[in-house]
Structure formats: structure tokens, C-alpha cells
Amino acid sequence: MRKAYTKKITVLAVMVAIIGGCNILSNNESDNSQISVQNDIQTLNKRLKIVNQEIILDSTRAKSSISPTTDGDKFIHLANVESPVDADGNRLSATSIEIRANKVYVSYHLNEKLSGTAKIYAGAIDIIDMNEADEPEIISSVSFEDTDINAIEIEENAKLIWLTGGRNVSSSGYETGTHNGAVLGELWINDDVFVDDNYREIPLPSFSGNDIVDQGTNLYVSSGATGGGFYEVSKSGLEVLQSFSYNYAKSIDKREDDIIGLSITPSGEAQFNMIDFSSSSVNEFTSGFSVSPVDGKNVIEHRDAITYAAMGNLGVKGYKFNDSEPLFYEYNAPGGDAANGVTADGKYVYIANGTDGLFITTNPKSGNKEPESVYNWDNGSGSANFVKTDGRYIILANGTDGLNILKKKTGSD
């Protein structure tokens, strides 16, 4: 495994045409025809089905036959949410999930739908209310007719939602040689529902925005592939302040006092980038592991001093970069698919492993990288590509098959 090293990165010059944030709409025109908001609960919840059943965890493909119920934990399958369709009836694919104060926010994009040789773009975001714990409901949704939404971030007080994704560069209306379709947008939320007359966005270099995180007065965004990188964007002016060039910049998260990003090197290796934007420097750690597929969905989540990374064919690995032996956790699920997403709480690590479904592992003990117990839930015909937990709910995205909403019940519940 290669050692980390620190180097000073020259801040890229960003053209004025790219950094100027303004109140514009998704097609950079003066009408709102590309964005539509739906707040009718009855209509929205035709896509939601209440299940409310305890799930049976499979241990035949797992390391341990000991069920979480041994410790008094149970997992309840509360509901399924069907993915929305675009204006032409194409089913969208769930891409990203955030949870804030009993609300679940889900983004969608149109996955590889082609018209001739051109990709078609469309996206949406749902807000799901979890206040009635056993009967969640969709309370608001916004649709983008011309933009894929790949990732979202929610403002601390849930008054704003930031989104990143991509659109056909020829229809964006941005005149810049570095813009290839990636965008970063901001939409208001009022009384827990979307407002369609307050939207602004900026273009980003590269093809598509992949991930976004909020810290302090700024947003931090990863964008790829060719021409991509990691970007610091002011929330007030919605303008790029700094950028660091990395092709295949995959994912980004907060880590202690800095930002950590995952990228794929030209040779296909997973590389972690600890970015200190205040000093314009990056501490790079190349894992030595080659990730396949290179254009797959690779997600990181930093929790309790561990950075977990979904590395496709390599499964999930967790790192403590301040330790002499940084690799702290690793698990590669049996089966034929790849690790697309990962999230963790104080006890479990949850892995979205494509058509193999959801894997739930215990956190490793000190000195042992492998989890002590592993459980699998085959969630049906869908392909699990993203997962998020707040310690109570586990939300599993299954692409065009929508979402599974799970609830963890401990022995004290």
C-alpha cells in the first residue's frame, strides 16, 4: 500500500462566465417551463406502498448465522416508494438520499436513456415525511425536464436544498469552453415543501456533478469525469472560489477540519484526497487498489473517524488515515455484483450491493479488519445503488425500482 504525501495544489483559474451565480432557471431562460413542483399529497402517494413487516435477514451468504435479534435489534420494512417518471413516461432512477429531522430527501435521474446517439436528461427530488413512524408519506416533489440530479444536500434548517448533476451542454445556454454539462443548483423549501419560483444555478466544468456536501459558509462538490475535480462554492454568491483538478472525482464528505474526496487515478486506483481549502493543499492517499468499473457509482461516508468507501468490485473499505495502519475495515460481499453505496451508524455498516441487495455488517473490533457478523437482505428484483441511515431509518435506493424504507428497532424501543 502506498504512503500518503502532501503537496501544494495550484488553484485553477475559473472563468467569470462560470462563477457568476444568479437567479436563473434550469434552462437558463426567463420562464419556468423546465421545473415543476407537485405538492398534492394524494397524487404523490400513489407511488408509496406501506409494508410494515419485519424483514428476514439471510445468513446463508453471510459470515455469521447469528441474527441481530440476538441483541434485541429488529429491522422493519416500512414502505416501498416507486420512482417517478419523466414527461415522456420514462422511469427515473433513485441516485442519492439525505435525512434531516424526520424528513427523507431523494434524488433521481434518467439512467442511460438514449435518443439516437444523444442522451436524454431528466430528474426529480422527493421529500418524504417520516413523522408518522409507521406510515411515511411523500409530501413534495420537484421535477426537472432537462437535468439529471445525481446528488443533493440539505441546509441545516431544511430551508434550502442544493443539487448537482448534468444536462445536455448544447441546451444549457452557458457559453464557456470548460462547461460540458455539469451544474450546481439551489432550490428553496418553505414549510417542508418545494417552492418553484426561487431557483438559481451555476455551470461546473466536466460532464456531470457527482456529489455535494455543506460545511460552514461554503458548499463542496465533486464533478467528473474528464475535466472534473473538487470545487469550493460560496453559498451566498453561488460562485466557485477554488477548484482542484481530478478526473473521475467521485464523492466528497466532511472529515474533521477538512474535506475528503474520492477519485479514480488514470491507472484505475482509488485515491483519497484530504483537501484543506484554507491553505489550498491536498494530502493524497492512493489506496493501491484498482476499482472496477471505473465509471461505476463509488460513494464515501465519513463517520466516527472512519472513512468508508464503496469500491465496486472490491467491496467496502474503511480507513483511519491518522493511524499507522489506516485500513480499518473491509468487506467484499459474496455474489456477482459490486458495492455501490455505504453508510454507517454506531453499530452497523450498511452496503448497497447491486442485485445482491443490502448487506448489514457489524462494525469491526480494534485490530480485526473484518466484521464479526454479516447479514443479507435480498430486496427483490431491484439493484441497490445507494443507502443512507440516520441511526434509526435505513433508506435503500434501487435505481428504477425506487426505494425501500426500513426502520431499525433496538431492544429499548
PDB file of C-alpha atoms in Angstrom, residues 146-342:
ATOM      1  CA  ASP A 146     -33.809  18.671 -18.784  1.00  0.00           C
ATOM      2  CA  THR A 147     -31.450  17.824 -15.882  1.00  0.00           C
ATOM      3  CA  ASP A 148     -30.185  14.628 -14.245  1.00  0.00           C
ATOM      4  CA  ILE A 149     -30.000  15.000 -10.449  1.00  0.00           C
ATOM      5  CA  ASN A 150     -27.155  12.842  -9.125  1.00  0.00           C
ATOM      6  CA  ALA A 151     -26.740  14.131  -5.576  1.00  0.00           C
ATOM      7  CA  ILE A 152     -28.344  16.503  -3.067  1.00  0.00           C
ATOM      8  CA  GLU A 153     -27.501  18.272   0.184  1.00  0.00           C
ATOM      9  CA  ILE A 154     -29.913  19.834   2.683  1.00  0.00           C
ATOM     10  CA  GLU A 155     -29.298  23.072   4.539  1.00  0.00           C
ATOM     11  CA  GLU A 156     -29.078  22.660   8.324  1.00  0.00           C
ATOM     12  CA  ASN A 157     -32.515  24.199   8.921  1.00  0.00           C
ATOM     13  CA  ALA A 158     -34.029  22.440   5.874  1.00  0.00           C
ATOM     14  CA  LYS A 159     -34.852  25.739   4.162  1.00  0.00           C
ATOM     15  CA  LEU A 160     -32.670  25.104   1.113  1.00  0.00           C
ATOM     16  CA  ILE A 161     -31.737  22.110  -0.973  1.00  0.00           C
ATOM     17  CA  TRP A 162     -28.622  22.034  -3.150  1.00  0.00           C
ATOM     18  CA  LEU A 163     -28.386  19.694  -6.106  1.00  0.00           C
ATOM     19  CA  THR A 164     -25.784  18.655  -8.627  1.00  0.00           C
ATOM     20  CA  GLY A 165     -25.996  16.681 -11.828  1.00  0.00           C
ATOM     21  CA  GLY A 166     -25.816  17.201 -15.551  1.00  0.00           C
ATOM     22  CA  ARG A 167     -27.645  18.264 -18.674  1.00  0.00           C
ATOM     23  CA  ASN A 168     -27.136  18.402 -22.427  1.00  0.00           C
ATOM     24  CA  VAL A 169     -24.424  21.015 -22.839  1.00  0.00           C
ATOM     25  CA  SER A 170     -25.873  22.256 -26.137  1.00  0.00           C
ATOM     26  CA  SER A 171     -29.139  23.246 -24.444  1.00  0.00           C
ATOM     27  CA  SER A 172     -27.669  24.751 -21.270  1.00  0.00           C
ATOM     28  CA  GLY A 173     -27.053  28.196 -22.714  1.00  0.00           C
ATOM     29  CA  TYR A 174     -23.692  28.605 -20.980  1.00  0.00           C
ATOM     30  CA  GLU A 175     -21.001  29.973 -23.264  1.00  0.00           C
ATOM     31  CA  THR A 176     -17.791  28.593 -21.847  1.00  0.00           C
ATOM     32  CA  GLY A 177     -15.182  26.240 -23.211  1.00  0.00           C
ATOM     33  CA  THR A 178     -14.863  24.323 -19.941  1.00  0.00           C
ATOM     34  CA  HIS A 179     -18.531  23.533 -19.331  1.00  0.00           C
ATOM     35  CA  ASN A 180     -19.581  20.090 -20.574  1.00  0.00           C
ATOM     36  CA  GLY A 181     -22.944  19.764 -18.853  1.00  0.00           C
ATOM     37  CA  ALA A 182     -22.334  19.695 -15.068  1.00  0.00           C
ATOM     38  CA  VAL A 183     -24.477  22.043 -12.959  1.00  0.00           C
ATOM     39  CA  LEU A 184     -24.929  23.032  -9.326  1.00  0.00           C
ATOM     40  CA  GLY A 185     -28.334  24.372  -8.272  1.00  0.00           C
ATOM     41  CA  GLU A 186     -30.194  25.717  -5.246  1.00  0.00           C
ATOM     42  CA  LEU A 187     -33.935  25.467  -4.557  1.00  0.00           C
ATOM     43  CA  TRP A 188     -35.938  26.888  -1.667  1.00  0.00           C
ATOM     44  CA  ILE A 189     -38.047  24.821   0.730  1.00  0.00           C
ATOM     45  CA  ASN A 190     -40.907  26.543   2.562  1.00  0.00           C
ATOM     46  CA  ASP A 191     -42.965  24.788   5.258  1.00  0.00           C
ATOM     47  CA  ASP A 192     -41.315  21.491   4.266  1.00  0.00           C
ATOM     48  CA  VAL A 193     -42.348  21.689   0.594  1.00  0.00           C
ATOM     49  CA  PHE A 194     -40.595  22.888  -2.553  1.00  0.00           C
ATOM     50  CA  VAL A 195     -41.050  26.403  -3.920  1.00  0.00           C
ATOM     51  CA  ASP A 196     -40.698  26.635  -7.704  1.00  0.00           C
ATOM     52  CA  ASP A 197     -40.117  30.383  -8.114  1.00  0.00           C
ATOM     53  CA  ASN A 198     -36.792  30.599  -6.264  1.00  0.00           C
ATOM     54  CA  TYR A 199     -34.141  28.613  -8.102  1.00  0.00           C
ATOM     55  CA  ARG A 200     -30.613  29.532  -9.105  1.00  0.00           C
ATOM     56  CA  GLU A 201     -27.713  27.552 -10.534  1.00  0.00           C
ATOM     57  CA  ILE A 202     -24.226  27.747 -11.998  1.00  0.00           C
ATOM     58  CA  PRO A 203     -22.420  25.543 -14.503  1.00  0.00           C
ATOM     59  CA  LEU A 204     -19.379  23.499 -13.498  1.00  0.00           C
ATOM     60  CA  PRO A 205     -16.554  22.087 -15.589  1.00  0.00           C
ATOM     61  CA  SER A 206     -16.766  18.460 -16.721  1.00  0.00           C
ATOM     62  CA  PHE A 207     -19.686  16.305 -17.737  1.00  0.00           C
ATOM     63  CA  SER A 208     -21.681  15.762 -14.545  1.00  0.00           C
ATOM     64  CA  GLY A 209     -21.792  16.732 -10.866  1.00  0.00           C
ATOM     65  CA  ASN A 210     -21.473  13.613  -8.688  1.00  0.00           C
ATOM     66  CA  ASP A 211     -21.655  14.616  -5.025  1.00  0.00           C
ATOM     67  CA  ILE A 212     -22.117  17.633  -2.749  1.00  0.00           C
ATOM     68  CA  VAL A 213     -21.629  18.484   0.934  1.00  0.00           C
ATOM     69  CA  ASP A 214     -22.344  21.586   3.028  1.00  0.00           C
ATOM     70  CA  GLN A 215     -19.826  22.953   5.525  1.00  0.00           C
ATOM     71  CA  GLY A 216     -19.816  26.420   7.048  1.00  0.00           C
ATOM     72  CA  THR A 217     -20.360  29.183   4.520  1.00  0.00           C
ATOM     73  CA  ASN A 218     -19.474  27.016   1.524  1.00  0.00           C
ATOM     74  CA  LEU A 219     -20.518  24.006  -0.497  1.00  0.00           C
ATOM     75  CA  TYR A 220     -18.081  21.372  -1.715  1.00  0.00           C
ATOM     76  CA  VAL A 221     -18.788  19.484  -4.931  1.00  0.00           C
ATOM     77  CA  SER A 222     -17.196  16.607  -6.841  1.00  0.00           C
ATOM     78  CA  SER A 223     -17.594  16.542 -10.609  1.00  0.00           C
ATOM     79  CA  GLY A 224     -16.352  14.206 -13.324  1.00  0.00           C
ATOM     80  CA  ALA A 225     -15.234  12.612 -15.449  1.00  0.00           C
ATOM     81  CA  THR A 226     -12.738  14.236 -17.873  1.00  0.00           C
ATOM     82  CA  GLY A 227     -12.055  17.799 -16.785  1.00  0.00           C
ATOM     83  CA  GLY A 228     -13.600  17.212 -13.374  1.00  0.00           C
ATOM     84  CA  GLY A 229     -12.431  17.825  -9.850  1.00  0.00           C
ATOM     85  CA  PHE A 230     -13.378  19.098  -6.393  1.00  0.00           C
ATOM     86  CA  TYR A 231     -14.886  22.574  -6.026  1.00  0.00           C
ATOM     87  CA  GLU A 232     -15.398  25.050  -3.205  1.00  0.00           C
ATOM     88  CA  VAL A 233     -18.519  27.139  -3.856  1.00  0.00           C
ATOM     89  CA  SER A 234     -19.783  30.049  -1.763  1.00  0.00           C
ATOM     90  CA  LYS A 235     -23.359  29.608  -0.601  1.00  0.00           C
ATOM     91  CA  SER A 236     -24.073  33.337  -0.591  1.00  0.00           C
ATOM     92  CA  GLY A 237     -22.990  34.159  -4.133  1.00  0.00           C
ATOM     93  CA  LEU A 238     -23.151  30.635  -5.541  1.00  0.00           C
ATOM     94  CA  GLU A 239     -19.769  31.044  -7.196  1.00  0.00           C
ATOM     95  CA  VAL A 240     -16.702  28.833  -7.428  1.00  0.00           C
ATOM     96  CA  LEU A 241     -13.951  30.006  -5.063  1.00  0.00           C
ATOM     97  CA  GLN A 242     -11.382  27.253  -5.565  1.00  0.00           C
ATOM     98  CA  SER A 243     -11.088  24.079  -7.589  1.00  0.00           C
ATOM     99  CA  PHE A 244      -8.713  21.119  -7.684  1.00  0.00           C
ATOM    100  CA  SER A 245      -8.455  19.149 -10.888  1.00  0.00           C
ATOM    101  CA  TYR A 246      -9.045  15.384 -10.675  1.00  0.00           C
ATOM    102  CA  ASN A 247     -10.551  13.292 -13.421  1.00  0.00           C
ATOM    103  CA  TYR A 248     -13.162  10.872 -12.104  1.00  0.00           C
ATOM    104  CA  ALA A 249     -13.797  12.859  -8.919  1.00  0.00           C
ATOM    105  CA  LYS A 250     -16.403  10.526  -7.450  1.00  0.00           C
ATOM    106  CA  SER A 251     -17.562  11.525  -3.989  1.00  0.00           C
ATOM    107  CA  ILE A 252     -16.942  14.044  -1.221  1.00  0.00           C
ATOM    108  CA  ASP A 253     -17.621  14.387   2.520  1.00  0.00           C
ATOM    109  CA  LYS A 254     -16.650  16.329   5.627  1.00  0.00           C
ATOM    110  CA  ARG A 255     -13.706  14.948   7.632  1.00  0.00           C
ATOM    111  CA  GLU A 256     -12.605  16.646  10.864  1.00  0.00           C
ATOM    112  CA  ASP A 257     -11.478  20.146   9.810  1.00  0.00           C
ATOM    113  CA  ASP A 258     -11.057  19.381   6.138  1.00  0.00           C
ATOM    114  CA  ILE A 259     -12.858  17.852   3.173  1.00  0.00           C
ATOM    115  CA  ILE A 260     -12.192  14.356   1.874  1.00  0.00           C
ATOM    116  CA  GLY A 261     -12.796  13.349  -1.709  1.00  0.00           C
ATOM    117  CA  LEU A 262     -12.586  10.046  -3.547  1.00  0.00           C
ATOM    118  CA  SER A 263     -11.224   9.971  -7.088  1.00  0.00           C
ATOM    119  CA  ILE A 264     -10.013   7.316  -9.517  1.00  0.00           C
ATOM    120  CA  THR A 265      -6.484   7.701 -10.903  1.00  0.00           C
ATOM    121  CA  PRO A 266      -5.663   7.229 -14.617  1.00  0.00           C
ATOM    122  CA  SER A 267      -4.482   3.698 -13.777  1.00  0.00           C
ATOM    123  CA  GLY A 268      -7.840   2.901 -12.126  1.00  0.00           C
ATOM    124  CA  GLU A 269      -6.764   3.059  -8.481  1.00  0.00           C
ATOM    125  CA  ALA A 270      -8.929   4.535  -5.730  1.00  0.00           C
ATOM    126  CA  GLN A 271      -7.368   7.696  -4.325  1.00  0.00           C
ATOM    127  CA  PHE A 272      -8.438   9.640  -1.241  1.00  0.00           C
ATOM    128  CA  ASN A 273      -7.811  13.383  -1.225  1.00  0.00           C
ATOM    129  CA  MET A 274      -7.804  15.212   2.126  1.00  0.00           C
ATOM    130  CA  ILE A 275      -8.336  18.797   0.975  1.00  0.00           C
ATOM    131  CA  ASP A 276      -7.545  21.835   3.105  1.00  0.00           C
ATOM    132  CA  PHE A 277      -9.159  24.639   1.143  1.00  0.00           C
ATOM    133  CA  SER A 278      -7.918  27.262   3.622  1.00  0.00           C
ATOM    134  CA  SER A 279      -4.305  26.532   2.643  1.00  0.00           C
ATOM    135  CA  SER A 280      -5.029  25.320  -0.896  1.00  0.00           C
ATOM    136  CA  SER A 281      -3.308  21.993  -0.234  1.00  0.00           C
ATOM    137  CA  VAL A 282      -4.193  18.329  -0.620  1.00  0.00           C
ATOM    138  CA  ASN A 283      -2.920  15.278   1.233  1.00  0.00           C
ATOM    139  CA  GLU A 284      -3.282  12.413  -1.258  1.00  0.00           C
ATOM    140  CA  PHE A 285      -3.536   8.759  -0.284  1.00  0.00           C
ATOM    141  CA  THR A 286      -3.501   6.256  -3.139  1.00  0.00           C
ATOM    142  CA  SER A 287      -5.005   3.008  -1.889  1.00  0.00           C
ATOM    143  CA  GLY A 288      -3.169   0.653  -4.229  1.00  0.00           C
ATOM    144  CA  PHE A 289      -6.496  -0.991  -5.098  1.00  0.00           C
ATOM    145  CA  SER A 290      -7.795  -0.925  -8.668  1.00  0.00           C
ATOM    146  CA  VAL A 291     -11.532  -0.257  -8.826  1.00  0.00           C
ATOM    147  CA  SER A 292     -13.868  -1.676 -11.439  1.00  0.00           C
ATOM    148  CA  PRO A 293     -15.889  -0.396 -13.143  1.00  0.00           C
ATOM    149  CA  VAL A 294     -14.090   2.960 -13.382  1.00  0.00           C
ATOM    150  CA  ASP A 295     -17.345   4.718 -14.265  1.00  0.00           C
ATOM    151  CA  GLY A 296     -19.340   2.988 -11.520  1.00  0.00           C
ATOM    152  CA  LYS A 297     -21.042   4.564  -8.512  1.00  0.00           C
ATOM    153  CA  ASN A 298     -18.422   4.936  -5.772  1.00  0.00           C
ATOM    154  CA  VAL A 299     -19.526   6.668  -2.569  1.00  0.00           C
ATOM    155  CA  ILE A 300     -17.699   7.681   0.609  1.00  0.00           C
ATOM    156  CA  GLU A 301     -19.096   8.425   4.042  1.00  0.00           C
ATOM    157  CA  HIS A 302     -17.020   9.680   6.968  1.00  0.00           C
ATOM    158  CA  ARG A 303     -18.314   8.643  10.393  1.00  0.00           C
ATOM    159  CA  ASP A 304     -16.664   8.266  13.812  1.00  0.00           C
ATOM    160  CA  ALA A 305     -13.129   8.885  12.467  1.00  0.00           C
ATOM    161  CA  ILE A 306     -13.584   6.231   9.740  1.00  0.00           C
ATOM    162  CA  THR A 307     -13.956   6.996   6.031  1.00  0.00           C
ATOM    163  CA  TYR A 308     -15.981   4.214   4.412  1.00  0.00           C
ATOM    164  CA  ALA A 309     -15.717   3.823   0.643  1.00  0.00           C
ATOM    165  CA  ALA A 310     -17.807   1.710  -1.732  1.00  0.00           C
ATOM    166  CA  MET A 311     -15.225   0.437  -4.215  1.00  0.00           C
ATOM    167  CA  GLY A 312     -17.258  -1.558  -6.692  1.00  0.00           C
ATOM    168  CA  ASN A 313     -15.713  -4.992  -7.276  1.00  0.00           C
ATOM    169  CA  LEU A 314     -13.509  -4.545  -4.177  1.00  0.00           C
ATOM    170  CA  GLY A 315     -16.432  -4.208  -1.793  1.00  0.00           C
ATOM    171  CA  VAL A 316     -16.302  -1.643   1.014  1.00  0.00           C
ATOM    172  CA  LYS A 317     -13.165  -0.478   2.790  1.00  0.00           C
ATOM    173  CA  GLY A 318     -12.895   1.808   5.801  1.00  0.00           C
ATOM    174  CA  TYR A 319      -9.857   3.942   6.618  1.00  0.00           C
ATOM    175  CA  LYS A 320      -8.486   5.746   9.658  1.00  0.00           C
ATOM    176  CA  PHE A 321      -5.952   7.973   7.970  1.00  0.00           C
ATOM    177  CA  ASN A 322      -4.387   9.158  11.230  1.00  0.00           C
ATOM    178  CA  ASP A 323      -3.299   5.610  12.170  1.00  0.00           C
ATOM    179  CA  SER A 324      -0.091   3.877  11.174  1.00  0.00           C
ATOM    180  CA  GLU A 325      -2.253   1.110   9.651  1.00  0.00           C
ATOM    181  CA  PRO A 326      -5.008   3.151   8.010  1.00  0.00           C
ATOM    182  CA  LEU A 327      -7.102   0.270   6.593  1.00  0.00           C
ATOM    183  CA  PHE A 328      -9.528  -0.384   9.444  1.00  0.00           C
ATOM    184  CA  TYR A 329     -12.459  -2.213   7.836  1.00  0.00           C
ATOM    185  CA  GLU A 330     -13.025  -4.320   4.735  1.00  0.00           C
ATOM    186  CA  TYR A 331     -15.836  -6.462   3.438  1.00  0.00           C
ATOM    187  CA  ASN A 332     -16.482  -7.800  -0.049  1.00  0.00           C
ATOM    188  CA  ALA A 333     -19.927  -9.340  -0.258  1.00  0.00           C
ATOM    189  CA  PRO A 334     -20.384 -12.724  -1.913  1.00  0.00           C
ATOM    190  CA  GLY A 335     -22.371 -12.697  -5.119  1.00  0.00           C
ATOM    191  CA  GLY A 336     -21.888 -11.331  -8.573  1.00  0.00           C
ATOM    192  CA  ASP A 337     -22.380  -7.599  -8.133  1.00  0.00           C
ATOM    193  CA  ALA A 338     -20.456  -4.599  -6.811  1.00  0.00           C
ATOM    194  CA  ALA A 339     -20.579  -2.312  -3.785  1.00  0.00           C
ATOM    195  CA  ASN A 340     -22.273   0.906  -4.951  1.00  0.00           C
ATOM    196  CA  GLY A 341     -23.103   2.654  -1.677  1.00  0.00           C
ATOM    197  CA  VAL A 342     -22.255   2.571   2.011  1.00  0.00           C
TER     198      VAL A 342
END
